[in-house]
């Protein structure tokens, strides 16, 4: 698992990306495709048809045994008891200060078998953190090397995938999954994603990944499917106001500040977990600062780290900022004191020494038509 | 790939001398490294630039890149059409993607910049490192 510093890890699809002429960049210790044909065209393809992403860098941790549910209730912030077999849940690993060590998806395969999908850069850290917790009769395994993960995203995703699987996709609802097949090989197909569109995330064996990737592109090409890189993934998720760990949240920002109160379960059935007291008090009384969405009103693109001002005083920093290819606006997220968080509040972004006006707007910036 | 009718800088700009004026843009290599360009900031006509001075900014979705004056001189013209449609920097970097015209204080200075062959080998060695 440990890799020498400076050595980038490669997914099983790395040769395929090179063949497609992808621009490869280092990301979270991995060499990943940032774009193929161009970020904007890939972004728009996902909004209008479909895109195929290699997200095999994500980490997979299996949590199994009679104590698995109780263990997950103690280490995650969402209520795992609400999951049925074949259901998934967005959650996080809270720290005692109420901030996430990571955000992740919890999949319930059966009453005693769960799978966690974690951020690439955090998987090893998460695994060690989980091992350090009291876990009773629970077995933990970092299976990150045994899975490849493809994300097929966009309004055409179901039509493209259906002919290639025996799983009845119409029966797989949002945040549900099915263990079935893809192109005759075992695959776990989950109706989840990080783009703001309908779509699927598909776990396959690493050996099967190149064939699965090619089959999907062949089948979807006539319907507008294109390979899409991490560049488009980032702009798509930001339009949909999905947080990126390490940018919009980290070990210093509470889940409530990040606007993730909806994944913090406080009902009595949930029981205690790290940071519960802080999160409970912030959920009731409101957090001192909030992650808000803004739109740049003046000319300029806000970028990660730029200072945010209100009444000419620094009040926060941009966590994510970009030109939004579908909305054709410059948007971003930033933490500001609660007093400046209301929709309509005027802000300024210090764009390399030049103040540019911005305004707090409702989020998500983009919401797909149902 | 790189036209012989102009000179190039290590900062991936091209300079095309047209009489007492020099047209400036970024190279195909630079636009390809940047990706889809969505924002451009150019100087006012009349601004006097020192060689190597920042005269503008070009931004793609992912990256910000400064523009450096390849020659000392006065800005004689700016491509204001490009400011509203900066995608021409990607589609035609050596043509419609021109950014400014400088009236160089020393018209001979361009001779010291790289020629097309020199620039091509610079880009190839950079690509090998990357």
mmCIF file of C-alpha atoms in Angstrom, chain B:
data_model
loop_
_atom_site.group_PDB
_atom_site.id
_atom_site.type_symbol
_atom_site.label_atom_id
_atom_site.label_comp_id
_atom_site.label_asym_id
_atom_site.label_seq_id
_atom_site.Cartn_x
_atom_site.Cartn_y
_atom_site.Cartn_z
ATOM 1 C CA UNK B 1 3.749 23.479 -36.478
ATOM 2 C CA UNK B 2 5.394 26.766 -35.412
ATOM 3 C CA UNK B 3 5.382 29.356 -38.213
ATOM 4 C CA UNK B 4 8.764 30.650 -39.399
ATOM 5 C CA UNK B 5 7.465 34.198 -39.855
ATOM 6 C CA UNK B 6 7.881 35.063 -36.188
ATOM 7 C CA UNK B 7 9.937 34.696 -33.010
ATOM 8 C CA UNK B 8 9.197 32.952 -29.729
ATOM 9 C CA UNK B 9 9.945 33.316 -26.021
ATOM 10 C CA UNK B 10 10.643 30.752 -23.309
ATOM 11 C CA UNK B 11 7.388 31.962 -21.721
ATOM 12 C CA UNK B 12 5.566 30.493 -24.734
ATOM 13 C CA UNK B 13 4.640 33.713 -26.478
ATOM 14 C CA UNK B 14 5.092 34.535 -30.116
ATOM 15 C CA UNK B 15 6.112 37.896 -31.615
ATOM 16 C CA UNK B 16 5.523 38.750 -35.232
ATOM 17 C CA UNK B 17 7.312 41.878 -36.419
ATOM 18 C CA UNK B 18 5.214 43.871 -38.907
ATOM 19 C CA UNK B 19 7.244 46.940 -39.901
ATOM 20 C CA UNK B 20 7.657 49.067 -36.784
ATOM 21 C CA UNK B 21 5.045 47.061 -34.884
ATOM 22 C CA UNK B 22 5.147 43.656 -33.213
ATOM 23 C CA UNK B 23 2.076 41.470 -32.824
ATOM 24 C CA UNK B 24 2.047 39.229 -29.726
ATOM 25 C CA UNK B 25 0.143 36.123 -28.708
ATOM 26 C CA UNK B 26 0.653 32.814 -26.922
ATOM 27 C CA UNK B 27 1.775 29.658 -28.685
ATOM 28 C CA UNK B 28 -0.168 26.554 -29.543
ATOM 29 C CA UNK B 29 1.813 24.717 -26.878
ATOM 30 C CA UNK B 30 0.770 27.307 -24.268
ATOM 31 C CA UNK B 31 -2.923 27.150 -25.153
ATOM 32 C CA UNK B 32 -2.804 23.367 -25.071
ATOM 33 C CA UNK B 33 -1.178 23.387 -21.631
ATOM 34 C CA UNK B 34 -3.785 25.848 -20.346
ATOM 35 C CA UNK B 35 -6.866 24.098 -21.689
ATOM 36 C CA UNK B 36 -10.111 25.920 -22.490
ATOM 37 C CA UNK B 37 -9.487 29.656 -22.080
ATOM 38 C CA UNK B 38 -12.388 31.523 -20.504
ATOM 39 C CA UNK B 39 -10.971 34.853 -19.388
ATOM 40 C CA UNK B 40 -8.510 37.392 -20.699
ATOM 41 C CA UNK B 41 -7.231 40.667 -19.307
ATOM 42 C CA UNK B 42 -5.273 42.993 -21.580
ATOM 43 C CA UNK B 43 -3.565 46.386 -21.013
ATOM 44 C CA UNK B 44 -4.783 49.786 -22.178
ATOM 45 C CA UNK B 45 -3.539 51.152 -25.471
ATOM 46 C CA UNK B 46 -0.681 53.564 -24.773
ATOM 47 C CA UNK B 47 0.768 51.685 -21.817
ATOM 48 C CA UNK B 48 4.562 51.530 -21.935
ATOM 49 C CA UNK B 49 5.954 48.097 -21.151
ATOM 50 C CA UNK B 50 9.392 46.986 -20.081
ATOM 51 C CA UNK B 51 10.659 43.714 -21.505
ATOM 52 C CA UNK B 52 9.502 40.874 -19.248
ATOM 53 C CA UNK B 53 6.842 42.991 -17.533
ATOM 54 C CA UNK B 54 3.424 41.454 -16.924
ATOM 55 C CA UNK B 55 0.954 42.988 -19.358
ATOM 56 C CA UNK B 56 -2.093 40.801 -18.842
ATOM 57 C CA UNK B 57 -3.595 37.569 -17.631
ATOM 58 C CA UNK B 58 -5.073 34.622 -19.429
ATOM 59 C CA UNK B 59 -7.196 32.122 -17.517
ATOM 60 C CA UNK B 60 -8.495 28.720 -18.435
ATOM 61 C CA UNK B 61 -11.113 26.903 -16.395
ATOM 62 C CA UNK B 62 -8.317 25.386 -14.320
ATOM 63 C CA UNK B 63 -5.357 27.758 -14.430
ATOM 64 C CA UNK B 64 -4.213 31.368 -14.331
ATOM 65 C CA UNK B 65 -1.273 32.429 -16.458
ATOM 66 C CA UNK B 66 0.440 35.815 -16.628
ATOM 67 C CA UNK B 67 1.384 37.360 -19.953
ATOM 68 C CA UNK B 68 4.909 38.806 -20.170
ATOM 69 C CA UNK B 69 5.961 41.518 -22.600
ATOM 70 C CA UNK B 70 8.419 39.868 -24.988
ATOM 71 C CA UNK B 71 9.801 43.271 -26.000
ATOM 72 C CA UNK B 72 9.963 46.739 -24.475
ATOM 73 C CA UNK B 73 7.639 49.225 -26.091
ATOM 74 C CA UNK B 74 4.280 50.924 -26.160
ATOM 75 C CA UNK B 75 0.993 49.102 -26.552
ATOM 76 C CA UNK B 76 -0.346 50.270 -29.928
ATOM 77 C CA UNK B 77 -3.388 48.007 -30.226
ATOM 78 C CA UNK B 78 -5.247 45.376 -28.196
ATOM 79 C CA UNK B 79 -7.488 42.611 -29.486
ATOM 80 C CA UNK B 80 -10.654 43.675 -27.691
ATOM 81 C CA UNK B 81 -12.734 41.162 -29.655
ATOM 82 C CA UNK B 82 -10.646 38.421 -28.064
ATOM 83 C CA UNK B 83 -11.530 39.664 -24.576
ATOM 84 C CA UNK B 84 -15.189 38.882 -25.227
ATOM 85 C CA UNK B 85 -14.474 35.609 -27.098
ATOM 86 C CA UNK B 86 -11.234 34.268 -25.633
ATOM 87 C CA UNK B 87 -11.891 30.776 -27.059
ATOM 88 C CA UNK B 88 -10.061 31.936 -30.224
ATOM 89 C CA UNK B 89 -6.881 31.535 -28.154
ATOM 90 C CA UNK B 90 -7.537 27.774 -28.244
ATOM 91 C CA UNK B 91 -8.839 27.508 -31.777
ATOM 92 C CA UNK B 92 -6.399 29.844 -33.559
ATOM 93 C CA UNK B 93 -3.567 30.798 -31.185
ATOM 94 C CA UNK B 94 -1.183 31.975 -33.913
ATOM 95 C CA UNK B 95 -3.835 33.912 -35.849
ATOM 96 C CA UNK B 96 -7.129 35.285 -34.475
ATOM 97 C CA UNK B 97 -5.796 34.632 -30.970
ATOM 98 C CA UNK B 98 -3.315 37.551 -31.138
ATOM 99 C CA UNK B 99 -3.460 39.684 -28.001
ATOM 100 C CA UNK B 100 -1.632 42.985 -28.393
ATOM 101 C CA UNK B 101 0.449 44.960 -30.868
ATOM 102 C CA UNK B 102 3.495 46.618 -29.361
ATOM 103 C CA UNK B 103 5.502 49.423 -30.925
ATOM 104 C CA UNK B 104 8.932 48.221 -29.803
ATOM 105 C CA UNK B 105 11.431 50.781 -28.534
ATOM 106 C CA UNK B 106 14.134 48.671 -30.205
ATOM 107 C CA UNK B 107 12.718 46.935 -33.311
ATOM 108 C CA UNK B 108 15.874 44.792 -33.584
ATOM 109 C CA UNK B 109 15.308 43.261 -30.135
ATOM 110 C CA UNK B 110 13.053 40.535 -31.558
ATOM 111 C CA UNK B 111 16.113 39.082 -33.291
ATOM 112 C CA UNK B 112 17.406 37.916 -29.925
ATOM 113 C CA UNK B 113 14.327 35.713 -29.333
ATOM 114 C CA UNK B 114 14.006 32.057 -30.346
ATOM 115 C CA UNK B 115 13.294 31.129 -33.931
ATOM 116 C CA UNK B 116 10.708 28.461 -34.805
ATOM 117 C CA UNK B 117 13.241 25.617 -34.734
ATOM 118 C CA UNK B 118 14.664 26.760 -31.402
ATOM 119 C CA UNK B 119 11.204 27.051 -29.910
ATOM 120 C CA UNK B 120 10.134 23.627 -31.220
ATOM 121 C CA UNK B 121 13.077 21.962 -29.546
ATOM 122 C CA UNK B 122 12.362 23.856 -26.311
ATOM 123 C CA UNK B 123 8.799 22.546 -26.335
ATOM 124 C CA UNK B 124 9.893 18.997 -27.168
ATOM 125 C CA UNK B 125 12.422 18.900 -24.327
ATOM 126 C CA UNK B 126 9.754 20.265 -21.981
ATOM 127 C CA UNK B 127 7.300 17.599 -23.112
ATOM 128 C CA UNK B 128 9.857 14.887 -22.376
ATOM 129 C CA UNK B 129 10.353 16.182 -18.847
ATOM 130 C CA UNK B 130 6.609 16.306 -18.235
#
